mmCIF file of C-alpha atoms and ligand atoms in Angstrom:
data_model
loop_
_atom_site.group_PDB
_atom_site.id
_atom_site.type_symbol
_atom_site.label_atom_id
_atom_site.label_comp_id
_atom_site.label_asym_id
_atom_site.label_seq_id
_atom_site.Cartn_x
_atom_site.Cartn_y
_atom_site.Cartn_z
ATOM 1 C CA UNK J 24 -12.331 94.630 1.470
ATOM 2 C CA UNK J 25 -8.827 95.986 1.621
ATOM 3 C CA UNK J 26 -7.876 92.722 3.284
ATOM 4 C CA UNK J 27 -9.351 90.878 0.342
ATOM 5 C CA UNK J 28 -7.304 92.984 -2.027
ATOM 6 C CA UNK J 29 -4.013 92.304 -0.280
ATOM 7 C CA UNK J 30 -4.813 88.643 -0.066
ATOM 8 C CA UNK J 31 -5.363 88.501 -3.795
ATOM 9 C CA UNK J 32 -2.083 90.278 -4.476
ATOM 10 C CA UNK J 33 -0.282 87.916 -2.134
ATOM 11 C CA UNK J 34 -1.996 84.960 -3.858
ATOM 12 C CA UNK J 35 -3.503 83.679 -0.625
ATOM 13 C CA UNK J 36 -7.100 82.473 -0.592
ATOM 14 C CA UNK J 37 -9.494 83.768 2.029
ATOM 15 C CA UNK J 38 -10.738 81.554 4.840
ATOM 16 C CA UNK J 39 -14.144 81.845 3.218
ATOM 17 C CA UNK J 40 -12.830 80.197 0.039
ATOM 18 C CA UNK J 41 -11.055 77.535 2.056
ATOM 19 C CA UNK J 42 -14.282 76.801 3.949
ATOM 20 C CA UNK J 43 -16.254 76.482 0.743
ATOM 21 C CA UNK J 44 -13.723 74.146 -0.853
ATOM 22 C CA UNK J 45 -13.561 71.940 2.233
ATOM 23 C CA UNK J 46 -17.346 71.797 2.420
ATOM 24 C CA UNK J 47 -17.714 70.714 -1.182
ATOM 25 C CA UNK J 48 -15.335 67.813 -0.621
ATOM 26 C CA UNK J 49 -16.845 66.844 2.711
ATOM 27 C CA UNK J 50 -20.377 66.701 1.369
ATOM 28 C CA UNK J 51 -19.306 64.489 -1.534
ATOM 29 C CA UNK J 52 -17.419 62.229 0.872
ATOM 30 C CA UNK J 53 -20.333 62.046 3.289
ATOM 31 C CA UNK J 54 -22.566 60.812 0.520
ATOM 32 C CA UNK J 55 -20.100 58.118 -0.511
ATOM 33 C CA UNK J 56 -20.153 56.630 2.938
ATOM 34 C CA UNK J 57 -22.155 53.442 3.108
ATOM 35 C CA UNK J 58 -23.232 51.603 6.214
ATOM 36 C CA UNK J 59 -22.463 47.966 7.029
ATOM 37 C CA UNK J 60 -25.868 46.700 5.931
ATOM 38 C CA UNK J 61 -25.379 48.110 2.472
ATOM 39 C CA UNK J 62 -21.879 46.662 2.279
ATOM 40 C CA UNK J 63 -23.033 43.209 3.374
ATOM 41 C CA UNK J 64 -25.855 43.189 0.847
ATOM 42 C CA UNK J 65 -23.527 44.341 -1.898
ATOM 43 C CA UNK J 66 -21.045 41.621 -0.919
ATOM 44 C CA UNK J 67 -23.741 38.984 -1.133
ATOM 45 C CA UNK J 68 -25.066 40.225 -4.486
ATOM 46 C CA UNK J 69 -21.649 40.480 -6.129
ATOM 47 C CA UNK J 70 -20.728 36.949 -5.033
ATOM 48 C CA UNK J 71 -24.023 35.738 -6.445
ATOM 49 C CA UNK J 72 -23.556 37.467 -9.792
ATOM 50 C CA UNK J 73 -19.952 36.361 -10.264
ATOM 51 C CA UNK J 74 -20.903 32.804 -9.269
ATOM 52 C CA UNK J 75 -23.218 32.690 -12.261
ATOM 53 C CA UNK J 76 -20.211 32.896 -14.534
ATOM 54 C CA UNK J 77 -17.303 31.536 -12.516
ATOM 55 C CA UNK J 78 -16.597 29.032 -9.834
ATOM 56 C CA UNK J 79 -15.046 31.228 -7.138
ATOM 57 C CA UNK J 80 -13.496 30.699 -3.741
ATOM 58 C CA UNK J 81 -16.148 32.432 -1.654
ATOM 59 C CA UNK J 82 -14.028 32.492 1.496
ATOM 60 C CA UNK J 83 -11.164 34.224 -0.232
ATOM 61 C CA UNK J 84 -13.501 36.794 -1.823
ATOM 62 C CA UNK J 85 -12.540 40.295 -0.736
ATOM 63 C CA UNK J 86 -14.425 43.548 -1.150
ATOM 64 C CA UNK J 87 -13.323 46.939 0.001
ATOM 65 C CA UNK J 88 -14.027 50.611 -0.466
ATOM 66 C CA UNK J 89 -10.802 52.540 -0.753
ATOM 67 C CA UNK J 90 -10.709 56.295 -0.526
ATOM 68 C CA UNK J 91 -8.010 58.591 -1.728
ATOM 69 C CA UNK J 92 -7.837 62.383 -1.813
ATOM 70 C CA UNK J 93 -10.030 62.771 -4.833
ATOM 71 C CA UNK J 94 -11.880 59.520 -5.410
ATOM 72 C CA UNK J 95 -13.460 56.441 -3.887
ATOM 73 C CA UNK J 96 -13.014 53.024 -5.452
ATOM 74 C CA UNK J 97 -14.809 49.762 -4.913
ATOM 75 C CA UNK J 98 -12.204 47.045 -5.030
ATOM 76 C CA UNK J 99 -13.289 43.462 -5.495
ATOM 77 C CA UNK J 100 -10.743 40.691 -5.427
ATOM 78 C CA UNK J 101 -11.601 37.039 -5.879
ATOM 79 C CA UNK J 102 -9.731 33.905 -6.907
ATOM 80 C CA UNK J 103 -11.409 32.157 -9.851
ATOM 81 C CA UNK J 104 -11.387 28.386 -9.592
ATOM 82 C CA UNK J 105 -12.901 27.698 -13.001
ATOM 83 C CA UNK J 106 -15.268 29.199 -15.469
ATOM 84 C CA UNK J 107 -18.737 27.895 -15.931
ATOM 85 C CA UNK J 108 -19.424 26.909 -19.524
ATOM 86 C CA UNK J 109 -22.811 27.868 -20.790
ATOM 87 C CA UNK J 110 -24.598 24.912 -22.359
ATOM 88 C CA UNK I 23 -60.070 75.908 7.410
ATOM 89 C CA UNK I 24 -57.133 73.704 6.513
ATOM 90 C CA UNK I 25 -53.820 75.182 7.543
ATOM 91 C CA UNK I 26 -50.222 74.342 6.855
ATOM 92 C CA UNK I 27 -47.681 72.695 9.109
ATOM 93 C CA UNK I 28 -44.137 74.005 8.689
ATOM 94 C CA UNK I 29 -41.173 72.441 10.491
ATOM 95 C CA UNK I 30 -38.180 74.604 11.455
ATOM 96 C CA UNK I 31 -35.138 72.362 11.641
ATOM 97 C CA UNK I 32 -31.333 72.414 11.271
ATOM 98 C CA UNK I 33 -29.465 69.307 12.314
ATOM 99 C CA UNK I 34 -26.887 71.255 14.303
ATOM 100 C CA UNK I 35 -27.901 72.749 17.630
ATOM 101 C CA UNK I 36 -27.875 76.388 18.593
ATOM 102 C CA UNK I 37 -28.148 77.870 15.109
ATOM 103 C CA UNK I 38 -31.414 79.751 15.731
ATOM 104 C CA UNK I 39 -34.368 77.379 15.247
ATOM 105 C CA UNK I 40 -36.216 78.573 18.342
ATOM 106 C CA UNK I 41 -35.469 82.222 17.562
ATOM 107 C CA UNK I 42 -36.724 81.692 14.011
ATOM 108 C CA UNK I 43 -39.863 79.853 15.114
ATOM 109 C CA UNK I 44 -40.856 82.545 17.619
ATOM 110 C CA UNK I 45 -40.115 85.389 15.193
ATOM 111 C CA UNK I 46 -41.702 83.911 12.064
ATOM 112 C CA UNK I 47 -44.708 82.808 14.114
ATOM 113 C CA UNK I 48 -45.163 86.321 15.504
ATOM 114 C CA UNK I 49 -44.676 87.865 12.066
ATOM 115 C CA UNK I 50 -47.233 85.573 10.425
ATOM 116 C CA UNK I 51 -49.713 86.495 13.147
ATOM 117 C CA UNK I 52 -49.022 90.192 12.460
ATOM 118 C CA UNK I 53 -49.887 89.429 8.817
ATOM 119 C CA UNK I 54 -53.306 88.470 10.122
ATOM 120 C CA UNK I 55 -52.925 84.701 10.162
ATOM 121 C CA UNK I 56 -53.849 82.454 13.063
ATOM 122 C CA UNK I 57 -50.623 80.802 14.154
ATOM 123 C CA UNK I 58 -49.493 78.128 16.591
ATOM 124 C CA UNK I 59 -45.833 77.618 17.432
ATOM 125 C CA UNK I 60 -45.170 74.177 18.877
ATOM 126 C CA UNK I 61 -42.149 73.332 21.023
ATOM 127 C CA UNK I 62 -41.125 69.813 19.975
ATOM 128 C CA UNK I 63 -38.067 69.695 22.232
ATOM 129 C CA UNK I 64 -39.524 67.319 24.832
ATOM 130 C CA UNK I 65 -37.708 67.550 28.159
ATOM 131 C CA UNK I 66 -35.805 70.697 27.180
ATOM 132 C CA UNK I 67 -38.448 73.292 26.456
ATOM 133 C CA UNK I 68 -37.346 76.790 25.524
ATOM 134 C CA UNK I 69 -39.831 78.354 23.177
ATOM 135 C CA UNK I 70 -41.993 79.380 26.174
ATOM 136 C CA UNK I 71 -39.270 81.542 27.736
ATOM 137 C CA UNK I 72 -38.205 82.987 24.398
ATOM 138 C CA UNK I 73 -41.822 84.114 23.949
ATOM 139 C CA UNK I 74 -42.257 85.243 27.539
ATOM 140 C CA UNK I 75 -45.139 82.821 28.201
ATOM 141 C CA UNK I 76 -43.420 80.486 30.664
ATOM 142 C CA UNK I 77 -45.743 81.302 33.553
ATOM 143 C CA UNK I 78 -48.934 80.323 31.835
ATOM 144 C CA UNK I 79 -48.374 76.691 30.898
ATOM 145 C CA UNK I 80 -51.138 74.256 31.826
ATOM 146 C CA UNK I 81 -51.149 71.557 29.163
ATOM 147 C CA UNK I 82 -48.518 70.611 26.590
ATOM 148 C CA UNK I 83 -48.081 68.818 23.276
ATOM 149 C CA UNK I 84 -47.693 65.409 24.936
ATOM 150 C CA UNK I 85 -51.057 65.950 26.668
ATOM 151 C CA UNK I 86 -52.650 66.718 23.310
ATOM 152 C CA UNK I 87 -51.182 63.677 21.582
ATOM 153 C CA UNK I 88 -52.190 61.423 24.478
ATOM 154 C CA UNK I 89 -55.730 62.747 24.390
ATOM 155 C CA UNK I 90 -55.614 64.383 27.829
ATOM 156 C CA UNK I 91 -56.736 67.719 26.370
ATOM 157 C CA UNK I 92 -57.834 69.433 23.175
ATOM 158 C CA UNK I 93 -55.527 71.603 21.068
ATOM 159 C CA UNK I 94 -57.587 74.639 22.109
ATOM 160 C CA UNK I 95 -57.032 73.961 25.821
ATOM 161 C CA UNK I 96 -53.253 73.623 25.499
ATOM 162 C CA UNK I 97 -52.651 76.585 23.196
ATOM 163 C CA UNK I 98 -51.529 79.645 25.191
ATOM 164 C CA UNK I 99 -52.591 82.967 23.735
ATOM 165 C CA UNK I 100 -49.779 85.501 23.314
ATOM 166 C CA UNK I 101 -50.181 88.651 25.405
ATOM 167 C CA UNK I 102 -49.005 91.144 22.818
ATOM 168 C CA UNK I 103 -49.861 89.675 19.464
ATOM 169 C CA UNK I 104 -53.369 88.633 18.479
ATOM 170 C CA UNK I 105 -53.807 85.263 16.800
ATOM 171 C CA UNK I 106 -50.478 83.961 18.085
ATOM 172 C CA UNK I 107 -50.527 80.820 20.235
ATOM 173 C CA UNK I 108 -47.873 78.677 21.893
ATOM 174 C CA UNK I 109 -48.166 74.934 22.412
ATOM 175 C CA UNK I 110 -45.375 74.127 24.864
ATOM 176 C CA UNK I 111 -43.302 70.965 25.181
ATOM 177 C CA UNK I 112 -43.564 68.854 28.270
ATOM 178 C CA UNK I 113 -40.607 69.329 30.589
ATOM 179 C CA UNK I 114 -40.941 66.141 32.610
ATOM 180 C CA UNK I 115 -41.517 63.470 29.977
ATOM 181 C CA UNK I 116 -38.608 61.775 28.308
ATOM 182 C CA UNK I 117 -37.810 61.951 24.648
ATOM 183 C CA UNK I 118 -39.883 58.974 23.524
ATOM 184 C CA UNK I 119 -43.122 60.349 24.996
ATOM 185 C CA UNK I 120 -44.052 61.330 21.438
ATOM 186 C CA UNK I 121 -44.125 59.223 18.291
ATOM 187 C CA UNK I 122 -44.443 60.306 14.653
ATOM 188 C CA UNK I 123 -47.788 58.469 14.449
ATOM 189 C CA UNK I 124 -49.025 60.327 17.517
ATOM 190 C CA UNK I 125 -48.116 63.680 15.991
ATOM 191 C CA UNK I 126 -49.747 62.801 12.673
ATOM 192 C CA UNK I 127 -52.820 61.846 14.693
ATOM 193 C CA UNK I 128 -53.297 65.408 15.972
ATOM 194 C CA UNK I 129 -52.212 67.188 12.776
ATOM 195 C CA UNK I 130 -55.753 67.488 11.412
ATOM 196 C CA UNK I 131 -56.930 69.137 14.614
ATOM 197 C CA UNK I 132 -54.021 71.599 14.366
ATOM 198 C CA UNK I 133 -54.740 72.399 10.712
ATOM 199 C CA UNK I 134 -58.403 72.815 11.541
ATOM 200 C CA UNK I 135 -57.590 75.366 14.234
ATOM 201 C CA UNK I 136 -54.647 77.311 12.749
ATOM 202 C CA UNK I 137 -53.591 78.766 9.384
ATOM 203 C CA UNK I 138 -49.990 77.989 10.251
ATOM 204 C CA UNK I 139 -48.501 75.566 12.733
ATOM 205 C CA UNK I 140 -44.739 75.968 13.165
ATOM 206 C CA UNK I 141 -42.875 73.012 14.668
ATOM 207 C CA UNK I 142 -39.724 74.024 16.565
ATOM 208 C CA UNK I 143 -37.563 70.944 16.010
ATOM 209 C CA UNK I 144 -34.909 69.879 18.534
ATOM 210 C CA UNK I 145 -31.287 69.541 17.355
ATOM 211 C CA UNK I 146 -30.205 66.222 15.907
ATOM 212 C CA UNK I 147 -31.799 63.705 13.570
ATOM 213 C CA UNK I 148 -33.214 61.245 16.084
ATOM 214 C CA UNK I 149 -36.709 60.759 17.529
ATOM 215 C CA UNK I 150 -37.419 64.461 18.116
ATOM 216 C CA UNK I 151 -36.585 65.217 14.502
ATOM 217 C CA UNK I 152 -38.792 62.373 13.260
ATOM 218 C CA UNK I 153 -41.668 63.637 15.414
ATOM 219 C CA UNK I 154 -41.255 67.194 14.167
ATOM 220 C CA UNK I 155 -41.239 66.378 10.466
ATOM 221 C CA UNK I 156 -43.887 63.636 10.613
ATOM 222 C CA UNK I 157 -46.848 65.875 9.798
ATOM 223 C CA UNK I 158 -44.985 68.702 8.036
ATOM 224 C CA UNK I 159 -46.232 70.070 4.728
ATOM 225 C CA UNK I 160 -43.206 72.333 4.357
ATOM 226 C CA UNK I 161 -39.773 72.695 5.937
ATOM 227 C CA UNK I 162 -37.387 75.537 6.705
ATOM 228 C CA UNK I 163 -33.762 74.680 7.421
ATOM 229 C CA UNK I 164 -31.881 77.201 9.571
ATOM 230 C CA UNK I 165 -28.134 77.310 9.102
ATOM 231 C CA UNK I 166 -25.286 79.547 10.229
ATOM 232 C CA UNK I 167 -22.365 80.372 7.917
ATOM 233 C CA UNK I 168 -19.932 77.832 9.286
ATOM 234 C CA UNK I 169 -18.632 74.537 7.984
ATOM 235 C CA UNK I 170 -20.169 72.223 10.581
ATOM 236 C CA UNK I 171 -23.637 73.801 10.438
ATOM 237 C CA UNK I 172 -23.667 73.601 6.634
ATOM 238 C CA UNK I 173 -22.619 69.972 6.680
ATOM 239 C CA UNK I 174 -25.407 69.091 9.127
ATOM 240 C CA UNK I 175 -27.885 71.122 7.085
ATOM 241 C CA UNK I 176 -26.941 69.077 4.043
ATOM 242 C CA UNK I 177 -27.711 65.871 5.910
ATOM 243 C CA UNK I 178 -31.072 67.170 7.097
ATOM 244 C CA UNK I 179 -31.963 68.443 3.620
ATOM 245 C CA UNK I 180 -31.251 64.939 2.288
ATOM 246 C CA UNK I 181 -33.530 63.397 4.920
ATOM 247 C CA UNK I 182 -36.303 65.887 4.078
ATOM 248 C CA UNK I 183 -36.013 65.153 0.363
ATOM 249 C CA UNK I 184 -36.357 61.459 1.195
ATOM 250 C CA UNK I 185 -39.803 62.378 2.638
ATOM 251 C CA UNK I 186 -40.670 64.350 -0.486
ATOM 252 C CA UNK I 187 -40.357 67.675 1.353
ATOM 253 C CA UNK I 188 -38.431 70.400 -0.499
ATOM 254 C CA UNK I 189 -36.964 72.635 2.213
ATOM 255 C CA UNK I 190 -36.089 76.318 2.076
ATOM 256 C CA UNK I 191 -32.995 77.785 3.700
ATOM 257 C CA UNK I 192 -32.596 80.563 6.261
ATOM 258 C CA UNK I 193 -29.030 81.732 6.760
ATOM 259 C CA UNK I 194 -28.823 83.116 10.294
ATOM 260 C CA UNK I 195 -26.158 85.043 12.203
ATOM 261 C CA UNK I 196 -24.568 86.609 9.143
ATOM 262 C CA UNK I 197 -21.785 89.089 9.951
ATOM 263 C CA UNK I 198 -21.633 91.215 6.778
ATOM 264 C CA UNK I 199 -18.246 92.699 7.586
ATOM 265 C CA UNK I 200 -16.711 89.221 7.870
ATOM 266 C CA UNK I 201 -18.290 88.103 4.597
ATOM 267 C CA UNK I 202 -16.971 91.199 2.848
ATOM 268 C CA UNK I 203 -13.531 90.598 4.354
ATOM 269 C CA UNK I 204 -13.549 87.023 3.063
ATOM 270 C CA UNK I 205 -13.689 85.414 6.486
ATOM 271 C CA UNK I 206 -17.220 84.048 6.461
ATOM 272 C CA UNK I 207 -19.156 81.922 3.996
ATOM 273 C CA UNK I 208 -21.587 84.068 2.024
ATOM 274 C CA UNK I 209 -25.184 83.021 1.406
ATOM 275 C CA UNK I 210 -24.228 82.470 -2.250
ATOM 276 C CA UNK I 211 -21.571 79.985 -1.154
ATOM 277 C CA UNK I 212 -24.114 78.164 0.998
ATOM 278 C CA UNK I 213 -26.819 78.050 -1.667
ATOM 279 C CA UNK I 214 -24.219 76.806 -4.121
ATOM 280 C CA UNK I 215 -23.029 74.026 -1.829
ATOM 281 C CA UNK I 216 -26.481 72.992 -0.593
ATOM 282 C CA UNK I 217 -28.440 73.608 -3.831
ATOM 283 C CA UNK I 218 -31.529 74.791 -2.019
ATOM 284 C CA UNK I 219 -33.916 77.709 -2.349
ATOM 285 C CA UNK I 220 -33.488 80.669 0.032
ATOM 286 C CA UNK I 221 -36.228 81.754 2.416
ATOM 287 C CA UNK I 222 -34.189 84.661 3.721
ATOM 288 C CA UNK I 223 -31.035 86.082 5.286
ATOM 289 C CA UNK I 224 -30.772 87.129 8.932
ATOM 290 C CA UNK I 225 -27.852 89.170 10.282
ATOM 291 C CA UNK I 226 -26.214 88.780 13.653
ATOM 292 C CA UNK I 227 -28.123 91.190 15.878
ATOM 293 C CA UNK I 228 -27.774 92.093 19.569
ATOM 294 C CA UNK I 229 -31.528 92.647 19.668
ATOM 295 C CA UNK I 230 -32.019 88.865 19.529
ATOM 296 C CA UNK I 231 -30.402 88.517 22.939
ATOM 297 C CA UNK I 232 -32.299 91.540 24.299
ATOM 298 C CA UNK I 233 -35.552 90.083 23.018
ATOM 299 C CA UNK I 234 -34.848 86.728 24.669
ATOM 300 C CA UNK I 235 -33.927 88.485 27.923
ATOM 301 C CA UNK I 236 -37.191 90.370 28.083
ATOM 302 C CA UNK I 237 -39.546 88.015 26.261
ATOM 303 C CA UNK I 238 -40.617 90.848 23.960
ATOM 304 C CA UNK I 239 -40.993 89.570 20.371
ATOM 305 C CA UNK I 240 -38.061 90.465 18.131
ATOM 306 C CA UNK I 241 -40.377 91.420 15.290
ATOM 307 C CA UNK I 242 -41.934 94.142 17.452
ATOM 308 C CA UNK I 243 -38.569 95.864 17.881
ATOM 309 C CA UNK I 244 -38.659 98.441 15.120
ATOM 310 C CA UNK I 245 -34.910 98.958 14.876
ATOM 311 C CA UNK I 246 -34.002 95.255 14.860
ATOM 312 C CA UNK I 247 -32.437 94.137 11.584
ATOM 313 C CA UNK I 248 -32.951 90.470 12.452
ATOM 314 C CA UNK I 249 -36.570 91.254 13.313
ATOM 315 C CA UNK I 250 -37.272 92.854 9.952
ATOM 316 C CA UNK I 251 -35.457 89.978 8.212
ATOM 317 C CA UNK I 252 -37.810 87.509 9.919
ATOM 318 C CA UNK I 253 -40.825 89.617 8.946
ATOM 319 C CA UNK I 254 -39.793 89.399 5.313
ATOM 320 C CA UNK I 255 -39.277 85.647 5.630
ATOM 321 C CA UNK I 256 -42.773 85.283 7.058
ATOM 322 C CA UNK I 257 -44.273 87.249 4.192
ATOM 323 C CA UNK I 258 -42.423 85.075 1.718
ATOM 324 C CA UNK I 259 -43.624 81.875 3.418
ATOM 325 C CA UNK I 260 -47.114 83.356 3.373
ATOM 326 C CA UNK I 261 -47.092 83.332 -0.407
ATOM 327 C CA UNK I 262 -45.408 86.614 -1.300
ATOM 328 C CA UNK I 263 -42.837 84.840 -3.454
ATOM 329 C CA UNK I 264 -41.739 87.917 -5.377
ATOM 330 C CA UNK I 265 -40.519 89.738 -2.253
ATOM 331 C CA UNK I 266 -36.794 90.259 -2.944
ATOM 332 C CA UNK I 267 -34.187 88.724 -0.638
ATOM 333 C CA UNK I 268 -32.356 91.501 1.213
ATOM 334 C CA UNK I 269 -28.663 90.851 1.747
ATOM 335 C CA UNK I 270 -27.435 92.141 5.136
ATOM 336 C CA UNK I 271 -24.782 94.815 4.713
ATOM 337 C CA UNK I 272 -22.209 96.343 6.962
ATOM 338 C CA UNK I 273 -22.556 99.993 7.941
ATOM 339 C CA UNK I 274 -19.386 100.631 5.957
ATOM 340 C CA UNK I 275 -20.841 99.264 2.742
ATOM 341 C CA UNK I 276 -24.113 101.084 3.345
ATOM 342 C CA UNK I 277 -22.528 104.535 3.543
ATOM 343 C CA UNK I 278 -20.330 103.839 0.531
ATOM 344 C CA UNK I 279 -23.403 102.973 -1.508
ATOM 345 C CA UNK I 280 -25.202 106.116 -0.425
ATOM 346 C CA UNK I 281 -22.035 108.045 -1.225
ATOM 347 C CA UNK I 282 -21.725 106.657 -4.728
ATOM 348 C CA UNK I 283 -25.434 107.323 -5.340
ATOM 349 C CA UNK I 284 -24.849 110.956 -4.489
ATOM 350 C CA UNK I 285 -21.730 110.974 -6.634
ATOM 351 C CA UNK I 286 -19.260 111.486 -3.815
ATOM 352 C CA UNK I 287 -16.397 109.302 -2.694
ATOM 353 C CA UNK I 288 -15.780 105.756 -3.844
HETATM 354 N N1 ATP H 304 -29.478 86.517 14.434
HETATM 355 C C1 ATP H 304 -28.971 86.348 15.673
HETATM 356 N N2 ATP H 304 -28.180 87.305 16.233
HETATM 357 C C2 ATP H 304 -27.667 87.131 17.458
HETATM 358 N N3 ATP H 304 -27.890 86.071 18.245
HETATM 359 C C3 ATP H 304 -28.667 85.078 17.758
HETATM 360 C C4 ATP H 304 -29.248 85.158 16.458
HETATM 361 N N4 ATP H 304 -29.978 84.029 16.260
HETATM 362 C C5 ATP H 304 -29.858 83.295 17.375
HETATM 363 N N5 ATP H 304 -29.079 83.915 18.289
HETATM 364 C C6 ATP H 304 -28.718 83.406 19.631
HETATM 365 O O1 ATP H 304 -28.151 82.120 19.464
HETATM 366 C C7 ATP H 304 -28.519 81.264 20.534
HETATM 367 C C8 ATP H 304 -29.165 80.018 20.002
HETATM 368 O O2 ATP H 304 -30.394 80.354 19.385
HETATM 369 P P1 ATP H 304 -31.660 79.395 19.439
HETATM 370 O O3 ATP H 304 -31.952 78.978 20.821
HETATM 371 O O4 ATP H 304 -32.733 80.036 18.667
HETATM 372 O O5 ATP H 304 -31.061 78.157 18.624
HETATM 373 P P2 ATP H 304 -31.695 76.707 18.458
HETATM 374 O O6 ATP H 304 -31.302 76.268 17.090
HETATM 375 O O7 ATP H 304 -33.130 76.722 18.769
HETATM 376 O O8 ATP H 304 -30.907 75.878 19.569
HETATM 377 P P3 ATP H 304 -31.215 74.365 20.049
HETATM 378 O O9 ATP H 304 -30.632 73.490 18.982
HETATM 379 O O10 ATP H 304 -30.501 74.256 21.334
HETATM 380 O O11 ATP H 304 -32.691 74.236 20.152
HETATM 381 C C9 ATP H 304 -29.437 82.079 21.425
HETATM 382 O O12 ATP H 304 -28.697 82.562 22.503
HETATM 383 C C10 ATP H 304 -29.908 83.201 20.536
HETATM 384 O O13 ATP H 304 -30.195 84.366 21.274
HETATM 385 MG MG1 MG H 305 -34.255 75.446 20.150
#
């Protein structure tokens, strides 16, 4: 308890607080992780949806999940060859 | 009679599943219920030695599932506590000797025979885990206050939710002095991170080791703090939902509280 007091005065956080903070991040990260099956299915579906509206170069289509300190982003990059006109 | 099957699981190994199963099982039996504790750790059985019944094994859970014997023939009666029975694991079979379907197949017979059947789950989330949760009506997740155990508990809780089982949490091996000093996760921290209901809090206690050494049930040791924590957990699982959760305290804290009650010191 005295230790806790000095730590507060010194502005240092306890190892208990550090553990809790790390856990919160880890659990969020763990849940963002997707396996290859999911990624492959997502890849297939996105290509299919975009192809309804655009002519795309399917071989150059790129999809990636990028993680930084505080967020995960799904990055899709595809060359568009032409747009499909609705009739 | 239609009993309940409760699985005791954790994800991470060595956090106290077997200790919890033996103690809660014994405590439920002391409450007057007929209880079976089942060792689901095929090939690595332990519950028998923890309960001091290792010399009396004839049949095991694999025999039951494969129809080589009845539940009644395999269940070993505890020497000290009435209404407490052990169904051991097989030591020689390999891990895939059981299947979830096989376990579900004998669950009615278990529920017919016992008020409570506690499944002592092996560590991990593979076959043994699947077998242990297959027939479970309820689940208790045991976790110690450290980062890796909590992370694994979170994974297991997710898997249980996916089977429509809402688990309850036991925090085991709490060292109150370390929590108070800010060097151990508190149960509040863990409940906050895992968003799960508490079944109870168990302190670190030398009596656990003594009890395992001798095979004398922890809950029969009057002075054991872990033992009385498990007794409270059993009563809560047995429907006494209003029984307050007791937070383990250091000796230091205890005397201070008494002191302030009497109006001395601070
Ligand atoms: N509250 C406690 N106080 C002190 N020691 C404890 C406590 N709970 C468990 N232990 C000890 O921790 C060790 C592991 O416990 P136990 O075998 O019950 O864990 P487990 O989760 O069943 O392990 P496994 O994953 O290998 O099956 C044992 O030596 C046990 O005596
Ligand atoms: Mg065990």
